[in-house]
PDB file of C-alpha atoms and ligand atoms in Angstrom:
ATOM      1  CA  UNK Q1196     -78.684-101.046-142.550  1.00  0.00           C
ATOM      2  CA  UNK Q1197     -82.143 -99.278-143.055  1.00  0.00           C
ATOM      3  CA  UNK Q1198     -81.675 -95.898-144.839  1.00  0.00           C
ATOM      4  CA  UNK Q1199     -84.830 -94.577-143.239  1.00  0.00           C
ATOM      5  CA  UNK Q1200     -83.641 -95.170-139.679  1.00  0.00           C
ATOM      6  CA  UNK Q1201     -81.737 -92.321-137.806  1.00  0.00           C
ATOM      7  CA  UNK Q1202     -79.772 -94.693-135.446  1.00  0.00           C
ATOM      8  CA  UNK Q1203     -78.650 -96.787-138.538  1.00  0.00           C
ATOM      9  CA  UNK Q1204     -77.459 -93.387-140.270  1.00  0.00           C
ATOM     10  CA  UNK Q1205     -75.643 -92.845-136.655  1.00  0.00           C
ATOM     11  CA  UNK Q1206     -73.858 -95.997-136.899  1.00  0.00           C
ATOM     12  CA  UNK Q1207     -72.868 -95.288-140.365  1.00  0.00           C
ATOM     13  CA  UNK Q1208     -71.368 -91.974-139.526  1.00  0.00           C
ATOM     14  CA  UNK Q1209     -73.973 -89.968-141.713  1.00  0.00           C
ATOM     15  CA  UNK Q1210     -75.647 -88.176-138.849  1.00  0.00           C
ATOM     16  CA  UNK Q1211     -73.371 -86.594-135.761  1.00  0.00           C
ATOM     17  CA  UNK Q1212     -73.597 -88.211-132.500  1.00  0.00           C
ATOM     18  CA  UNK Q1213     -71.669 -87.621-129.141  1.00  0.00           C
ATOM     19  CA  UNK Q1214     -70.295 -91.276-128.984  1.00  0.00           C
ATOM     20  CA  UNK Q1215     -69.386 -92.123-125.607  1.00  0.00           C
ATOM     21  CA  UNK Q1216     -68.699 -95.930-126.243  1.00  0.00           C
ATOM     22  CA  UNK Q1217     -68.286 -98.223-129.132  1.00  0.00           C
ATOM     23  CA  UNK Q1218     -67.174-101.798-130.207  1.00  0.00           C
ATOM     24  CA  UNK Q1219     -67.503-104.328-132.888  1.00  0.00           C
ATOM     25  CA  UNK Q1220     -71.365-104.719-132.030  1.00  0.00           C
ATOM     26  CA  UNK Q1221     -72.592-101.986-129.991  1.00  0.00           C
ATOM     27  CA  UNK Q1222     -72.247 -98.159-130.072  1.00  0.00           C
ATOM     28  CA  UNK Q1223     -73.549 -95.629-127.068  1.00  0.00           C
ATOM     29  CA  UNK Q1224     -73.968 -92.103-127.747  1.00  0.00           C
ATOM     30  CA  UNK Q1225     -75.638 -89.110-125.496  1.00  0.00           C
ATOM     31  CA  UNK Q1226     -79.402 -88.585-125.998  1.00  0.00           C
ATOM     32  CA  UNK Q1227     -80.116 -85.260-127.753  1.00  0.00           C
ATOM     33  CA  UNK Q1228     -82.858 -84.606-125.173  1.00  0.00           C
ATOM     34  CA  UNK Q1229     -81.767 -85.846-121.956  1.00  0.00           C
ATOM     35  CA  UNK Q1230     -84.126 -86.567-119.224  1.00  0.00           C
ATOM     36  CA  UNK Q1231     -81.371 -86.951-116.575  1.00  0.00           C
ATOM     37  CA  UNK Q1232     -77.780 -85.664-116.072  1.00  0.00           C
ATOM     38  CA  UNK Q1233     -76.281 -88.773-117.590  1.00  0.00           C
ATOM     39  CA  UNK Q1234     -78.712 -89.911-120.539  1.00  0.00           C
ATOM     40  CA  UNK Q1235     -76.966 -92.367-122.960  1.00  0.00           C
ATOM     41  CA  UNK Q1236     -78.535 -94.716-125.568  1.00  0.00           C
ATOM     42  CA  UNK Q1237     -76.867 -98.017-126.348  1.00  0.00           C
ATOM     43  CA  UNK Q1238     -77.726 -99.603-129.434  1.00  0.00           C
ATOM     44  CA  UNK Q1239     -76.691-102.618-131.866  1.00  0.00           C
ATOM     45  CA  UNK Q1240     -74.876-101.756-134.828  1.00  0.00           C
ATOM     46  CA  UNK Q1241     -77.267-103.992-136.698  1.00  0.00           C
ATOM     47  CA  UNK Q1242     -80.717-102.899-137.273  1.00  0.00           C
ATOM     48  CA  UNK Q1243     -83.085-104.522-135.048  1.00  0.00           C
ATOM     49  CA  UNK Q1244     -86.436-103.011-134.280  1.00  0.00           C
ATOM     50  CA  UNK Q1245     -86.709-104.030-130.441  1.00  0.00           C
ATOM     51  CA  UNK Q1246     -87.107-107.003-128.069  1.00  0.00           C
ATOM     52  CA  UNK Q1247     -90.202-108.331-129.872  1.00  0.00           C
ATOM     53  CA  UNK Q1248     -88.149-108.728-133.115  1.00  0.00           C
ATOM     54  CA  UNK Q1249     -85.248-110.595-131.475  1.00  0.00           C
ATOM     55  CA  UNK Q1250     -84.371-114.222-132.784  1.00  0.00           C
ATOM     56  CA  UNK Q1251     -81.755-116.461-131.495  1.00  0.00           C
ATOM     57  CA  UNK Q1252     -79.085-115.088-133.962  1.00  0.00           C
ATOM     58  CA  UNK Q1253     -79.351-111.843-132.545  1.00  0.00           C
ATOM     59  CA  UNK Q1254     -80.076-112.659-128.752  1.00  0.00           C
ATOM     60  CA  UNK Q1255     -76.301-112.166-128.136  1.00  0.00           C
ATOM     61  CA  UNK Q1256     -76.719-108.558-129.165  1.00  0.00           C
ATOM     62  CA  UNK Q1257     -78.532-108.264-125.698  1.00  0.00           C
ATOM     63  CA  UNK Q1258     -75.464-109.573-123.692  1.00  0.00           C
ATOM     64  CA  UNK Q1259     -73.267-107.263-125.690  1.00  0.00           C
ATOM     65  CA  UNK Q1260     -75.619-104.307-124.815  1.00  0.00           C
ATOM     66  CA  UNK Q1261     -75.299-104.976-121.463  1.00  0.00           C
ATOM     67  CA  UNK Q1262     -71.571-105.408-121.104  1.00  0.00           C
ATOM     68  CA  UNK Q1263     -71.411-102.171-122.568  1.00  0.00           C
ATOM     69  CA  UNK Q1264     -73.614-100.505-120.166  1.00  0.00           C
ATOM     70  CA  UNK Q1265     -71.357-101.705-117.085  1.00  0.00           C
ATOM     71  CA  UNK Q1266     -68.398-100.324-119.014  1.00  0.00           C
ATOM     72  CA  UNK Q1267     -70.124 -96.830-119.559  1.00  0.00           C
ATOM     73  CA  UNK Q1268     -71.419 -96.851-116.265  1.00  0.00           C
ATOM     74  CA  UNK Q1269     -67.898 -96.853-114.822  1.00  0.00           C
ATOM     75  CA  UNK Q1270     -66.842 -94.480-117.290  1.00  0.00           C
ATOM     76  CA  UNK Q1271     -69.463 -91.929-116.377  1.00  0.00           C
ATOM     77  CA  UNK Q1272     -69.049 -92.328-112.600  1.00  0.00           C
ATOM     78  CA  UNK Q1273     -72.509 -93.677-111.947  1.00  0.00           C
ATOM     79  CA  UNK Q1274     -71.554 -97.369-111.176  1.00  0.00           C
ATOM     80  CA  UNK Q1275     -71.763 -96.513-107.176  1.00  0.00           C
ATOM     81  CA  UNK Q1276     -74.787 -94.133-107.144  1.00  0.00           C
ATOM     82  CA  UNK Q1277     -76.847 -96.092-109.539  1.00  0.00           C
ATOM     83  CA  UNK Q1278     -78.756 -96.011-112.864  1.00  0.00           C
ATOM     84  CA  UNK Q1279     -81.866 -97.153-114.487  1.00  0.00           C
ATOM     85  CA  UNK Q1280     -82.008 -98.993-117.855  1.00  0.00           C
ATOM     86  CA  UNK Q1281     -85.051 -98.657-120.070  1.00  0.00           C
ATOM     87  CA  UNK Q1282     -86.070-100.425-123.424  1.00  0.00           C
ATOM     88  CA  UNK Q1283     -89.126 -98.897-124.975  1.00  0.00           C
ATOM     89  CA  UNK Q1284     -91.049-101.392-127.268  1.00  0.00           C
ATOM     90  CA  UNK Q1285     -93.986-100.299-129.517  1.00  0.00           C
ATOM     91  CA  UNK Q1286     -96.670 -98.048-128.900  1.00  0.00           C
ATOM     92  CA  UNK Q1287     -97.512 -98.250-125.519  1.00  0.00           C
ATOM     93  CA  UNK Q1288     -93.996 -98.363-124.497  1.00  0.00           C
ATOM     94  CA  UNK Q1289     -93.319 -95.122-126.053  1.00  0.00           C
ATOM     95  CA  UNK Q1290     -90.944 -96.289-128.384  1.00  0.00           C
ATOM     96  CA  UNK Q1291     -90.205 -93.475-131.128  1.00  0.00           C
ATOM     97  CA  UNK Q1292     -87.234 -94.776-132.977  1.00  0.00           C
ATOM     98  CA  UNK Q1293     -87.467 -98.128-134.289  1.00  0.00           C
ATOM     99  CA  UNK Q1294     -84.090 -99.357-133.812  1.00  0.00           C
ATOM    100  CA  UNK Q1295     -83.787-101.064-130.692  1.00  0.00           C
ATOM    101  CA  UNK Q1296     -81.980 -99.137-127.793  1.00  0.00           C
ATOM    102  CA  UNK Q1297     -81.351 -99.071-124.236  1.00  0.00           C
ATOM    103  CA  UNK Q1298     -81.529 -95.936-122.156  1.00  0.00           C
ATOM    104  CA  UNK Q1299     -79.008 -95.498-119.404  1.00  0.00           C
ATOM    105  CA  UNK Q1300     -80.270 -92.893-116.945  1.00  0.00           C
ATOM    106  CA  UNK Q1301     -78.435 -91.713-114.238  1.00  0.00           C
ATOM    107  CA  UNK Q1302     -77.054 -88.599-112.140  1.00  0.00           C
ATOM    108  CA  UNK Q1303     -80.237 -88.015-110.057  1.00  0.00           C
ATOM    109  CA  UNK Q1304     -82.739 -89.889-108.117  1.00  0.00           C
ATOM    110  CA  UNK Q1305     -85.486 -91.317-110.321  1.00  0.00           C
ATOM    111  CA  UNK Q1306     -88.910 -91.811-109.358  1.00  0.00           C
ATOM    112  CA  UNK Q1307     -90.594 -95.223-109.177  1.00  0.00           C
ATOM    113  CA  UNK Q1308     -92.858 -96.144-110.804  1.00  0.00           C
ATOM    114  CA  UNK Q1309     -92.521 -94.303-113.982  1.00  0.00           C
ATOM    115  CA  UNK Q1310     -95.363 -92.688-115.513  1.00  0.00           C
TER     116      UNK Q1310
HETATM  117  P1  AMP Y 394     -87.729 -94.136-127.671  1.00  0.00           P
HETATM  118  O1  AMP Y 394     -88.546 -93.060-127.158  1.00  0.00           O
HETATM  119  O2  AMP Y 394     -87.495 -95.119-126.576  1.00  0.00           O
HETATM  120  O3  AMP Y 394     -87.814 -94.526-129.081  1.00  0.00           O
HETATM  121  O4  AMP Y 394     -86.516 -93.136-127.302  1.00  0.00           O
HETATM  122  C1  AMP Y 394     -85.631 -92.586-128.429  1.00  0.00           C
HETATM  123  C2  AMP Y 394     -84.576 -91.462-127.864  1.00  0.00           C
HETATM  124  O5  AMP Y 394     -83.806 -91.041-128.958  1.00  0.00           O
HETATM  125  C3  AMP Y 394     -85.456 -90.209-127.407  1.00  0.00           C
HETATM  126  O6  AMP Y 394     -84.887 -89.903-125.831  1.00  0.00           O
HETATM  127  C4  AMP Y 394     -84.687 -88.978-128.500  1.00  0.00           C
HETATM  128  O7  AMP Y 394     -84.567 -87.830-127.532  1.00  0.00           O
HETATM  129  C5  AMP Y 394     -83.632 -90.028-128.616  1.00  0.00           C
HETATM  130  N1  AMP Y 394     -82.831 -89.270-129.993  1.00  0.00           N
HETATM  131  C6  AMP Y 394     -83.686 -89.154-131.283  1.00  0.00           C
HETATM  132  N2  AMP Y 394     -82.750 -88.579-132.270  1.00  0.00           N
HETATM  133  C7  AMP Y 394     -81.560 -88.593-131.660  1.00  0.00           C
HETATM  134  C8  AMP Y 394     -80.562 -88.239-132.240  1.00  0.00           C
HETATM  135  N3  AMP Y 394     -80.104 -87.967-133.451  1.00  0.00           N
HETATM  136  N4  AMP Y 394     -79.375 -88.439-131.295  1.00  0.00           N
HETATM  137  C9  AMP Y 394     -79.435 -88.900-130.123  1.00  0.00           C
HETATM  138  N5  AMP Y 394     -80.678 -89.181-129.438  1.00  0.00           N
HETATM  139  C10 AMP Y 394     -81.382 -89.016-130.181  1.00  0.00           C
HETATM  140 ZN1   ZN Y 395     -81.489 -98.885-137.648  1.00  0.00          ZN
END
């Protein structure tokens, strides 16, 4: 728990979020500034900055996040139409919140490559 981290505050319940999925290891909630009809963030409950800060002990959380994605996609009805997963790391990646998160984007046709 990092007291200055807004996603840790969401995990702790101190900050509200539109939660769509949670289990022992991960939590998912709707992005407050959605860029697609479905825009959900999946985060580990544990404070991790991003993929560059992952170690062996925390590596299983990546698998937990992807298993959550599968459940959420089914629940949101986008498993058939598809979706994009994005994880931003650092300045060039456009990471604004330094608590690792996976964006699930779906519900419309996304362009490739991203800008
Ligand atoms: P990133 O640029 O990958 O760090 O993405 C951070 C994302 O978190 C952005 O898409 C924001 O809109 C979103 N965000 C920031 N604060 C909140 C919040 N309190 N609840 C939900 N989403 C948030
Ligand atoms: Zn955090």
